[in-house]
Short mmCIF file of C-alpha atoms and ligand atoms in Angstrom, two decimals:
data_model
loop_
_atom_site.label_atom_id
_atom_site.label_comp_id
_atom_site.label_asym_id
_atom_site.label_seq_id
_atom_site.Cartn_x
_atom_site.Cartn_y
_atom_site.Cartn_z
CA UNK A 1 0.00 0.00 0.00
CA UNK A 2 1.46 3.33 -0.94
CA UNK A 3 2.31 5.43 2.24
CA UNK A 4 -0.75 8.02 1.50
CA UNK A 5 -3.09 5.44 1.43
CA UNK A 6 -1.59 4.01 4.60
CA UNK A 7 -2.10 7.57 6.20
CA UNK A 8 -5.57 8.14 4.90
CA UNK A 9 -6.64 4.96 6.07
CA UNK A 10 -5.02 5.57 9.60
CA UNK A 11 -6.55 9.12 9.44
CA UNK A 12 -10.28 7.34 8.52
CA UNK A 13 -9.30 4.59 11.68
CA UNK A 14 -8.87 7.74 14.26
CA UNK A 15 -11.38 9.94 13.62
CA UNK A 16 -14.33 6.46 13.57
CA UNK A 17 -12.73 6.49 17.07
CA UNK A 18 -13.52 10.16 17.78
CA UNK A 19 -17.20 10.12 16.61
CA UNK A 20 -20.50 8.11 17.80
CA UNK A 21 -22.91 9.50 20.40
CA UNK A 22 -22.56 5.78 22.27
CA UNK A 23 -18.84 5.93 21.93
CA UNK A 24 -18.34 9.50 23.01
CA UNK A 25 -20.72 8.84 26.05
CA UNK A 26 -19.13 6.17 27.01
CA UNK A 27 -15.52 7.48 26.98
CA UNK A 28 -16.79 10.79 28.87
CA UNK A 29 -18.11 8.68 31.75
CA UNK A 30 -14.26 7.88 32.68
CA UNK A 31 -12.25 10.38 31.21
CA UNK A 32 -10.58 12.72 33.15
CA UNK A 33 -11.61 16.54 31.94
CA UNK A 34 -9.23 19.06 31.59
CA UNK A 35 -9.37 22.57 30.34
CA UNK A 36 -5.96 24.92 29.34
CA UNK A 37 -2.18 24.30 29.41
CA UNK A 38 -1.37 23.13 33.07
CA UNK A 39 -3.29 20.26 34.57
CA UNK A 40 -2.38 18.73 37.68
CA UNK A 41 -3.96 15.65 39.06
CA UNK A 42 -5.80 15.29 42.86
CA UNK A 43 -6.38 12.08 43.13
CA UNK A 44 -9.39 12.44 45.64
CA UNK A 45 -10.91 14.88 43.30
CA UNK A 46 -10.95 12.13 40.66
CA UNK A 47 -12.74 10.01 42.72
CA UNK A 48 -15.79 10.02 45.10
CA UNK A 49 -14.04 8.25 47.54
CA UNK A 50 -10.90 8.41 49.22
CA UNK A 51 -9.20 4.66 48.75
CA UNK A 52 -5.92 3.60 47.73
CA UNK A 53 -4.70 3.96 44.10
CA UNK A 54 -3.04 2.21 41.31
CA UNK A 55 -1.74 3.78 38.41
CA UNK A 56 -0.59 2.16 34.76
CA UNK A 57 1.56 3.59 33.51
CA UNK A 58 1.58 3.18 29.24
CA UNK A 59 -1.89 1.07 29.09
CA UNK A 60 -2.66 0.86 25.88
CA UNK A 61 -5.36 -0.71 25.04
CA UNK A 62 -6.70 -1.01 28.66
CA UNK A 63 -6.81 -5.08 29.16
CA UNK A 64 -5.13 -5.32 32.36
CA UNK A 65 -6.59 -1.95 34.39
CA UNK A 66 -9.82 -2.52 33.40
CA UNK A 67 -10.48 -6.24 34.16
CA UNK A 68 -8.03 -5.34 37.48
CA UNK A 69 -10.52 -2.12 38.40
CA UNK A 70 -13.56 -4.86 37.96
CA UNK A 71 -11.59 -7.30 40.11
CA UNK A 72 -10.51 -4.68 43.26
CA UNK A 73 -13.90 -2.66 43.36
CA UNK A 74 -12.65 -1.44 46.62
CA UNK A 75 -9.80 0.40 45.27
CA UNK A 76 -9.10 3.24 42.79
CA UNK A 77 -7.60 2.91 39.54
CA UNK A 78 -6.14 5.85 36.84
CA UNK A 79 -4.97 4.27 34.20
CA UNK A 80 -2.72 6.63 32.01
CA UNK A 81 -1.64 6.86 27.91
CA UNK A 82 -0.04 9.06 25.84
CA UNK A 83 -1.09 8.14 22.45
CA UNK A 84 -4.76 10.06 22.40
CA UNK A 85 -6.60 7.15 19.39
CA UNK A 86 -5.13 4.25 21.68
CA UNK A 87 -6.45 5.92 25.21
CA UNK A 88 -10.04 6.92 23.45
CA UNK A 89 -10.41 3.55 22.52
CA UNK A 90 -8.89 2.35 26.33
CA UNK A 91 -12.27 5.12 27.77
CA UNK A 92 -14.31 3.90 24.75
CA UNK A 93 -13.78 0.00 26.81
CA UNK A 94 -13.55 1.10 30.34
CA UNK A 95 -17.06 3.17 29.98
CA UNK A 96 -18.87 0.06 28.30
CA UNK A 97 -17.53 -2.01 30.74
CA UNK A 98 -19.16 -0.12 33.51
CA UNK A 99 -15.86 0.72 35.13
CA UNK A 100 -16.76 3.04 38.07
CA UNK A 101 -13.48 3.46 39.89
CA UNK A 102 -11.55 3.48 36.96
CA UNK A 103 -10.45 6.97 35.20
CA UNK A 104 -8.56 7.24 32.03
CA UNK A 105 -5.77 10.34 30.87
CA UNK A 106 -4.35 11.08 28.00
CA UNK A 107 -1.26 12.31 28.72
CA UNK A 108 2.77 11.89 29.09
CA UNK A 109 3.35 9.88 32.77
CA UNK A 110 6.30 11.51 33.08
CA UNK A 111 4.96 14.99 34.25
CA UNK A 112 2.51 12.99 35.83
CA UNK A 113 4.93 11.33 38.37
CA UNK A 114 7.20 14.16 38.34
CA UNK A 115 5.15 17.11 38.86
CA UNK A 116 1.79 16.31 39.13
CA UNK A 117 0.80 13.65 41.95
CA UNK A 118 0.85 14.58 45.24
CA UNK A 119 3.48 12.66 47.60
CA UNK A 120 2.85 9.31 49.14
CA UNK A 121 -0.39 8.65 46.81
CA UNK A 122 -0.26 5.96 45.17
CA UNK A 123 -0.62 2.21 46.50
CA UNK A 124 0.85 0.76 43.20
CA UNK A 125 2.01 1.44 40.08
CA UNK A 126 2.20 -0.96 37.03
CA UNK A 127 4.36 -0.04 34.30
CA UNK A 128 4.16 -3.35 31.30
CA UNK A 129 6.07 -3.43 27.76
CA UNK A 130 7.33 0.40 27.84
CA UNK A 131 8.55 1.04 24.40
CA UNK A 132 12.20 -0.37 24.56
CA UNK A 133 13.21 2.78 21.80
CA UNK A 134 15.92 0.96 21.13
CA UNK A 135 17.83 3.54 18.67
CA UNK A 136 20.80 5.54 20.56
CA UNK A 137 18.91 8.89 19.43
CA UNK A 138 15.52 7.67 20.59
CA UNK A 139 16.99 6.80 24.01
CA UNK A 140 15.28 10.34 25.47
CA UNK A 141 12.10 8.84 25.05
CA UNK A 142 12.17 6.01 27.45
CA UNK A 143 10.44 6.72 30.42
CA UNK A 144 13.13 4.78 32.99
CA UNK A 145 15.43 7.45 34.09
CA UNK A 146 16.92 8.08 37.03
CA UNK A 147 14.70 11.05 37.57
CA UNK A 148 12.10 9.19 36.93
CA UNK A 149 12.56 6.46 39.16
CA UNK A 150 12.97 9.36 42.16
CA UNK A 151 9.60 10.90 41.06
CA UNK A 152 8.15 6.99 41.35
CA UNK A 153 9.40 6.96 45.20
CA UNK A 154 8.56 10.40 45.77
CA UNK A 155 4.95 9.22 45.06
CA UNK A 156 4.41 5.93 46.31
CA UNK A 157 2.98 5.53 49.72
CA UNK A 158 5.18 3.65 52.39
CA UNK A 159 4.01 0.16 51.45
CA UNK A 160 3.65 0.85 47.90
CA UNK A 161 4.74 -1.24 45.15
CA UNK A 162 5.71 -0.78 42.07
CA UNK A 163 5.40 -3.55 38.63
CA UNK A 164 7.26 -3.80 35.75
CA UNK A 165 7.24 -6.27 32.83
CA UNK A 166 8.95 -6.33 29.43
CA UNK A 167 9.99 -8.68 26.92
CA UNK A 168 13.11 -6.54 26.44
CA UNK A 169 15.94 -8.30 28.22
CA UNK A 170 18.65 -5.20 28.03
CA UNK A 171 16.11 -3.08 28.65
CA UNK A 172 14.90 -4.98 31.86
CA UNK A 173 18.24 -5.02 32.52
CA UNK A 174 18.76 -1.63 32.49
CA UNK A 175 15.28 -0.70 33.99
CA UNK A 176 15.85 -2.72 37.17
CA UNK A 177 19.62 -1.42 37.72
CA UNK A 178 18.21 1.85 37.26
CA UNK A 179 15.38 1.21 40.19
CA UNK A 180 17.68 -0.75 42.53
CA UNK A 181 20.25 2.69 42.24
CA UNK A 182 17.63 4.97 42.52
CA UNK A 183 16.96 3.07 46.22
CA UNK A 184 14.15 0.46 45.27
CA UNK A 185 14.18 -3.18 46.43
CA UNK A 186 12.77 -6.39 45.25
CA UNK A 187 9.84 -7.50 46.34
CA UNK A 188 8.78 -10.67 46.61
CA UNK A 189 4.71 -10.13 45.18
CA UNK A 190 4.13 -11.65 42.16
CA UNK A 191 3.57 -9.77 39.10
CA UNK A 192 0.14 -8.89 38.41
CA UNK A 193 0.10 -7.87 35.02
CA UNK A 194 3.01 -10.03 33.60
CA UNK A 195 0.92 -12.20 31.98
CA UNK A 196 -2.71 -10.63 31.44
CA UNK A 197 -1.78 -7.26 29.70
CA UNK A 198 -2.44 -6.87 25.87
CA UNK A 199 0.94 -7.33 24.79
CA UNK A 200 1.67 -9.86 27.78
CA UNK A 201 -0.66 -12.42 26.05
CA UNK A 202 0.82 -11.33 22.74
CA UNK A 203 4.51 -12.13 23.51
CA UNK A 204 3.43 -14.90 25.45
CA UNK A 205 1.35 -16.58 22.32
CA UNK A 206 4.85 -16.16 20.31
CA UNK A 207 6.80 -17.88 23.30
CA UNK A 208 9.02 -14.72 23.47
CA UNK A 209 10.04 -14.06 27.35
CA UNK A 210 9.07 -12.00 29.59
CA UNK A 211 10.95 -10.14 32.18
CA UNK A 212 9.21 -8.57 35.34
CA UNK A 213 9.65 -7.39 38.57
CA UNK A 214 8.17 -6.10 41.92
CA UNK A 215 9.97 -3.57 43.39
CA UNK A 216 9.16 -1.71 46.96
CA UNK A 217 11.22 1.51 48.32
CA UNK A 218 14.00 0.35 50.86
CA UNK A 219 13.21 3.53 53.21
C1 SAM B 301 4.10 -1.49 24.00
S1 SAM B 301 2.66 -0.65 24.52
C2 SAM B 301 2.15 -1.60 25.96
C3 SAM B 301 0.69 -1.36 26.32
C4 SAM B 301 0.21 -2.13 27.55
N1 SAM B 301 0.95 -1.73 28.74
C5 SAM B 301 0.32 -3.61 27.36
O1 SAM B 301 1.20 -4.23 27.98
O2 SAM B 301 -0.46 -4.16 26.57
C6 SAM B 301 3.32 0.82 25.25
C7 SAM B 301 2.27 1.87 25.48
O3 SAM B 301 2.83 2.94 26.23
C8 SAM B 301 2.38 4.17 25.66
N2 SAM B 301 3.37 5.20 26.02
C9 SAM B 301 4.62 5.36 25.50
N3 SAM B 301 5.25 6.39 26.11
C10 SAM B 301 4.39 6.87 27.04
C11 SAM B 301 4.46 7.93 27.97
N4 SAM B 301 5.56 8.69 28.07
N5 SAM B 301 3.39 8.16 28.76
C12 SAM B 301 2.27 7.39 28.66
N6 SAM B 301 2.15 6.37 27.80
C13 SAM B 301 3.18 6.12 26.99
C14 SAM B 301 2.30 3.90 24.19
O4 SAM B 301 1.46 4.82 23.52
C15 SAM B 301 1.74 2.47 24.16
O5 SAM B 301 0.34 2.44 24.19
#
């Protein structure tokens, strides 16, 4: 296919996503609403209820926080993605699905967990198959950096925890190196999404590895 008509048809693909009366109600039942350039995150003013929080970090298509919020009804969930087709369709799911203590963001999670959540706040984080970017000039775009791992401990409560899987094995090599310098420990909870996100029953299908780890903060 020439590359226009591979851009027209992705073009055609997002904006089916952006339209509908059922879709758009059921996508503004979870999505967090934000209005100008700076938007900072409460999380008891994304919730009725005060109750402890997990955040993904990079959930796609929403397989794991949604059938996780429908699991733990007693806690709250915000699950968070950058790419805005891929986290319509992730609200698109979560409002069908009748998620109530599930919200969905659009947005970068690293201003998120550097600036935006308060201290101590969240009960877990899950971070599955970050995009490796494995080309030397890409490397800015990976989201495990040292400063990004302090921003993860400067947010999660005491007994927090904090999940990561990928099928990368430098990179989870380099992502848990990262974590243990930056003053997190192994845990020894399993891995809750390791095996039940979208790409996590993808790379498992193929037989490709997977590489995880639970991580609490040695404070
Ligand atoms: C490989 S996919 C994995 C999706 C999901 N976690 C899973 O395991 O099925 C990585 C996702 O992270 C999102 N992403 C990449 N960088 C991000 C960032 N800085 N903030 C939020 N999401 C990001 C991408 O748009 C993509 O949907």
């Amino acid at each position: 296919m020439a590359a226009g008509r591979i851009i027209m048809s992705r073009i055609r693909k997002g904006s089916r996503v952006w339209s509908g009366a059922e879709r758009l109600a059921a996508a503004a039942r979870v999505t967090v609403p934000h209005e100008g350039d700076y938007f900072t995150v409460a999380p008891r003013a994304l919730f009725d209820r005060q109750a402890p929080l997990e955040i993904e970090l990079g959930a796609g298509r929403g397989d794991f926080i949604i059938a996780r919020a429908a699991a733990y009804p007693e806690r709250n969930f915000l699950a968070v993605e950058l790419a805005g087709t891929i986290a319509q369709l992730m609200a698109i799911r979560a409002g069908r699905a009748g998620a109530t203590n599930l919200r969905v963001v659009r947005m970068d999670a690293r201003p998120l967990v550097h600036l935006m959540l308060p201290a101590a706040s969240v009960a877990a984080y899950h971070v599955y198959f970050p995009d490796p970017w494995p080309k030397e000039r890409h490397v800015k775009h990976r989201l495990f950096t040292p400063v990004f791992a302090a921003g993860l401990i400067r947010t999660l409560a005491p007994d927090g925890r904090l999940f990561v899987a990928t099928d990368v094995a430098a990179y989870a090599e380099g992502i848990f190196a990262t974590l243990l310098a930056a003053g997190f420990v192994r845990a020894e909870s399993a891995v809750p999404g390791a095996e039940l996100t979208g790409f996590a029953m993808k790379f498992r299908a193929q037989g490709r590895a997977v590489h995880a780890g639970a991580f609490r903060v040695d404070r």
